[in-house]
GROMACS .gro file of C-alpha atoms in nm:
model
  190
    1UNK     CA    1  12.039   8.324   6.621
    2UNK     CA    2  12.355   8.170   6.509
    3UNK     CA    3  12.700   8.255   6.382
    4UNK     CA    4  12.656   8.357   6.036
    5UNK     CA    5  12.868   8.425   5.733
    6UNK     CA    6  12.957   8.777   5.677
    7UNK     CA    7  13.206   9.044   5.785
    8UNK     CA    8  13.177   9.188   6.142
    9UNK     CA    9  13.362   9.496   6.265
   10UNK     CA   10  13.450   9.474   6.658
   11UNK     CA   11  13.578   9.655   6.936
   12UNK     CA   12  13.436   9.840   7.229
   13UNK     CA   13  13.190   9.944   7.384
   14UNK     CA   14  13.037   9.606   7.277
   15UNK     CA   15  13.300   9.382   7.258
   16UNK     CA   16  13.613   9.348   7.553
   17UNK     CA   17  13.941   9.277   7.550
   18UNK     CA   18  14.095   9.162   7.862
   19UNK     CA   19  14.489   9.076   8.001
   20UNK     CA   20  14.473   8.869   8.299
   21UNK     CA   21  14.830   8.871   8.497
   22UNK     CA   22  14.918   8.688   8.817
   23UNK     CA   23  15.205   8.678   9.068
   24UNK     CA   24  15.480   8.509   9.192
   25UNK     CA   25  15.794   8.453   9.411
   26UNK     CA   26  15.797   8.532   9.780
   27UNK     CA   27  15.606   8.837   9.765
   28UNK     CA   28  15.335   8.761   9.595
   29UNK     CA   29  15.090   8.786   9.881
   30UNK     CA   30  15.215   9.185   9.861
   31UNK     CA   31  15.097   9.220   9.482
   32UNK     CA   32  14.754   9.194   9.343
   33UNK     CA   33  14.695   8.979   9.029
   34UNK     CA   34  14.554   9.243   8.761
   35UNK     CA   35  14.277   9.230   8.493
   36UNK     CA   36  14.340   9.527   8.251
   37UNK     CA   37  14.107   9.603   7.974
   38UNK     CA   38  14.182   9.744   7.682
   39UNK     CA   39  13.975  10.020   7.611
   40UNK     CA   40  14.072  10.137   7.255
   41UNK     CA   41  14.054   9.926   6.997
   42UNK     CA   42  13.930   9.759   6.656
   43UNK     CA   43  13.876   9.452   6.431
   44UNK     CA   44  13.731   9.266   6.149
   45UNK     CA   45  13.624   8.894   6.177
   46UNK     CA   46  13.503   8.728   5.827
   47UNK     CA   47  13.346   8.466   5.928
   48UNK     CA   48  13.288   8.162   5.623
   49UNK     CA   49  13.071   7.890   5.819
   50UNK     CA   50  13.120   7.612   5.589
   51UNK     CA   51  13.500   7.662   5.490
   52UNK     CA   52  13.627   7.800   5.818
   53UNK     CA   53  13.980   7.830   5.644
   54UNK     CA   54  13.854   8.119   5.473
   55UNK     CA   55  13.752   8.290   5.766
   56UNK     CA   56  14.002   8.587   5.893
   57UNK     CA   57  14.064   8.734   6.201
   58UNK     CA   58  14.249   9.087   6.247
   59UNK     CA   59  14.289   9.349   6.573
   60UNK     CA   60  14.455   9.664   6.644
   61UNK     CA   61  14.491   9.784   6.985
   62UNK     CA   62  14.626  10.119   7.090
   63UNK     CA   63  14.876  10.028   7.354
   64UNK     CA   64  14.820  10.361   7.593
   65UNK     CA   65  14.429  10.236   7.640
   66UNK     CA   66  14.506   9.963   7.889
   67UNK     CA   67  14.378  10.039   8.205
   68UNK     CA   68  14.291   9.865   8.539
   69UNK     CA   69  14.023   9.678   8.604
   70UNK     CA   70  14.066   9.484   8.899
   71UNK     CA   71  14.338   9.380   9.148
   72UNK     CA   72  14.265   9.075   9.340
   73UNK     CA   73  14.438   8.973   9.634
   74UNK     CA   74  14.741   9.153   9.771
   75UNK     CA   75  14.764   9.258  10.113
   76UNK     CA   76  14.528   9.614  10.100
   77UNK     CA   77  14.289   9.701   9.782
   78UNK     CA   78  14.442   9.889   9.516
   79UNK     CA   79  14.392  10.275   9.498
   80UNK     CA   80  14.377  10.509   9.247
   81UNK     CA   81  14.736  10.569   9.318
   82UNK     CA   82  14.834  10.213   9.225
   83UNK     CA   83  14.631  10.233   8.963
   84UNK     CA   84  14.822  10.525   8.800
   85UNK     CA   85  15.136  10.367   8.860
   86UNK     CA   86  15.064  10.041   8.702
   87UNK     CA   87  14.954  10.273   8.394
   88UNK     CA   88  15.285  10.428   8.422
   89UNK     CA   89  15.457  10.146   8.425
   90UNK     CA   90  15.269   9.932   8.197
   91UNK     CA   91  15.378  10.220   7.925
   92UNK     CA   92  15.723  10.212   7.992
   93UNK     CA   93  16.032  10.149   7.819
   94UNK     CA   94  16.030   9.773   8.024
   95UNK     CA   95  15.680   9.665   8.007
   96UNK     CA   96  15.469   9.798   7.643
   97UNK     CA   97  15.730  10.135   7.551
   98UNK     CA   98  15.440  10.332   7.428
   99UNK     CA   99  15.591  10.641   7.297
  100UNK     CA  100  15.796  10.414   7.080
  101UNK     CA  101  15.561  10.123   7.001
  102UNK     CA  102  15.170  10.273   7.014
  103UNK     CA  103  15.000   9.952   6.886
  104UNK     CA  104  14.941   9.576   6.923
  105UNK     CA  105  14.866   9.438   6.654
  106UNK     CA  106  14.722   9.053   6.573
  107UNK     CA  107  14.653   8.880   6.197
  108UNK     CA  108  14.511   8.509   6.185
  109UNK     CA  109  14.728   8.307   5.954
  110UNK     CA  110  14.481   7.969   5.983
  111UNK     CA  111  14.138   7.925   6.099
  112UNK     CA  112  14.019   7.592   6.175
  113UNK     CA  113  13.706   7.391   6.369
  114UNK     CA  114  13.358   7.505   6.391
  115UNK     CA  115  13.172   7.781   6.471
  116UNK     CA  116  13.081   7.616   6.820
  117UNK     CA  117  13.472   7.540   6.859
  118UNK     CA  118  13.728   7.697   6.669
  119UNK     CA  119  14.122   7.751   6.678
  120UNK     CA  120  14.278   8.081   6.517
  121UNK     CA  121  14.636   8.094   6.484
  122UNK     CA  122  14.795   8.404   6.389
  123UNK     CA  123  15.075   8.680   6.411
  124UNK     CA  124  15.085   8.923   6.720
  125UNK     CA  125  15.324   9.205   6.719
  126UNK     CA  126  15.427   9.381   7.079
  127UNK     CA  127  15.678   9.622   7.049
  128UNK     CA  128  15.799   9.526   6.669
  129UNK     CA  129  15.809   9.167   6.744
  130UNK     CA  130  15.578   8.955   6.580
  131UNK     CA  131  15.531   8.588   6.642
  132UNK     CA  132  15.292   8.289   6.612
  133UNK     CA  133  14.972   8.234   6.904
  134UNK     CA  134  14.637   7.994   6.897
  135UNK     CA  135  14.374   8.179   7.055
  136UNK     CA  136  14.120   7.874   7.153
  137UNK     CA  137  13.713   7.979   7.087
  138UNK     CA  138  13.384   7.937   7.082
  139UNK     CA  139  13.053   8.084   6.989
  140UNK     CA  140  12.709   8.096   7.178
  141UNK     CA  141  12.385   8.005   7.004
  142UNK     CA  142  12.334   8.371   7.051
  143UNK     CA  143  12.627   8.453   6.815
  144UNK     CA  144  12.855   8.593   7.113
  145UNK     CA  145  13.263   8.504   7.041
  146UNK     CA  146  13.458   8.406   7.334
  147UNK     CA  147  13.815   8.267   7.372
  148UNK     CA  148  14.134   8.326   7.498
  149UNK     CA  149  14.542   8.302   7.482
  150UNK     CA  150  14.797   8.279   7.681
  151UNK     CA  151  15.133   8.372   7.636
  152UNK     CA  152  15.505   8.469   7.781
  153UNK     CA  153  15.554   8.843   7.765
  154UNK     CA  154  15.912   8.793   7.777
  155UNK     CA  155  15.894   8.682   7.436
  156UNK     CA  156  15.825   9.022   7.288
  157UNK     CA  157  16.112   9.178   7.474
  158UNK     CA  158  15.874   9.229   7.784
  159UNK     CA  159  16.025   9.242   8.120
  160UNK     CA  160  15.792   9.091   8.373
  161UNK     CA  161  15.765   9.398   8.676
  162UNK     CA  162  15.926   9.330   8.945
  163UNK     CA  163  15.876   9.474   9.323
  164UNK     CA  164  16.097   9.432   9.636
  165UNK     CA  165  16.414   9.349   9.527
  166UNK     CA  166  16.245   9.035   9.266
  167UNK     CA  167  16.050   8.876   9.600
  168UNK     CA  168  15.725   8.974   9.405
  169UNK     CA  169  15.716   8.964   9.038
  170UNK     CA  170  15.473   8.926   8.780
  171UNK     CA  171  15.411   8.595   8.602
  172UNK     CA  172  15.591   8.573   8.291
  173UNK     CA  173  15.278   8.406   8.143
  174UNK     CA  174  14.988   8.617   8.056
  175UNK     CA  175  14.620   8.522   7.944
  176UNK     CA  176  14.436   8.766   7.711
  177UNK     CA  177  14.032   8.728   7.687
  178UNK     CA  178  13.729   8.866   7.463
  179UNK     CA  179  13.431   8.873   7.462
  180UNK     CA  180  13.221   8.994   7.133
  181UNK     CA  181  12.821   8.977   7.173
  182UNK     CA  182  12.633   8.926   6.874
  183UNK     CA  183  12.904   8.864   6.565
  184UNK     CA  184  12.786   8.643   6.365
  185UNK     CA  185  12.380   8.671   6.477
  186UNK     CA  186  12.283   8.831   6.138
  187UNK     CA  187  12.324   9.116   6.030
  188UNK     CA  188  12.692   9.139   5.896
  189UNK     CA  189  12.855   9.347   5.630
  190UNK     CA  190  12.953   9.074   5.362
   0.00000   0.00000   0.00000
């Protein structure tokens, strides 16, 4: 199979969205660095092989439906416990302010490349800010999407978490990562 025209619908349990953090300052060997998954969420790819430009990207993520994956390193594993109170503080008025702000949102503004290597550029809103990111990507013979971004959560009013007094802190710089099996490999709406 291979990536196809057509419109695709996305989002779990299928497809995965991921947010990869890491740590720094003296701490850091304290903290863990986090994968969180988002867990609720949607999209719509239109996907135009020969005229990528006229291909479209768009997501919608509900911002109380990231939860922890993984915590890797740190000085003990992380427990349920830490779990909860990353979730806790991951909705926060600091970090994502999910009473306030429930959803992330992303719109491509320019496609370009192939289907084997593409570049979409677009508008992501966090918390009522909305500016410009490339997410870099590629698709398998198979028709599986895969790419990723990375970008400072400071710019959408995001205050990195801090622990012990600022000795361990989150990177400001985050990387977000999907992974959608089988768009594209026939079978689309359009």
């Amino acid at each position: 199979m291979t990536l196809s025209d057509g419109t695709y619908r996305i989002g779990p349990p299928d497809a995965r969205l991921l947010i990869r953090t890491s740590r720094t300052g003296l701490g850091r060997r304290a903290g863990h660095d986090l994968t969180l998954e988002a867990t609720r969420w949607s999209g719509e790819v239109a996907v135009a092989t020969d005229a990528p430009e006229r291909s479209s990207v768009s997501v919608t993520v509900e911002t109380d439906s990231l939860d922890v994956r993984e915590g890797t390193g740190g000085l003990k594993p992380l427990t349920d416990g830490d779990r909860a109170d990353i979730k806790r503080t991951l909705e926060g008025k600091g970090q994502l302010h999910t009473a306030e702000h429930p959803t992330i949102t992303f719109r491509s503004t320019r496609v370009t490349g192939t289907p084997q290597s593409f570049e979409i550029t677009g508008d992501l809103t966090i918390k009522g800010r909305t500016h410009p990111v490339t997410v870099r990507g590629s698709a398998d013979p198979d028709g599986t999407l895969r790419g990723s971004a990375s970008f400072t959560q400071s710019t959408w009013g995001i205050k990195p978490y801090t622990a012990f007094l600022g000795a361990l802190k989150l990177a400001d710089e985050v990387r977000v990562e999907f992974i959608c099996p089988g768009v594209g490999g026939g079978g689309g709406e359009g």
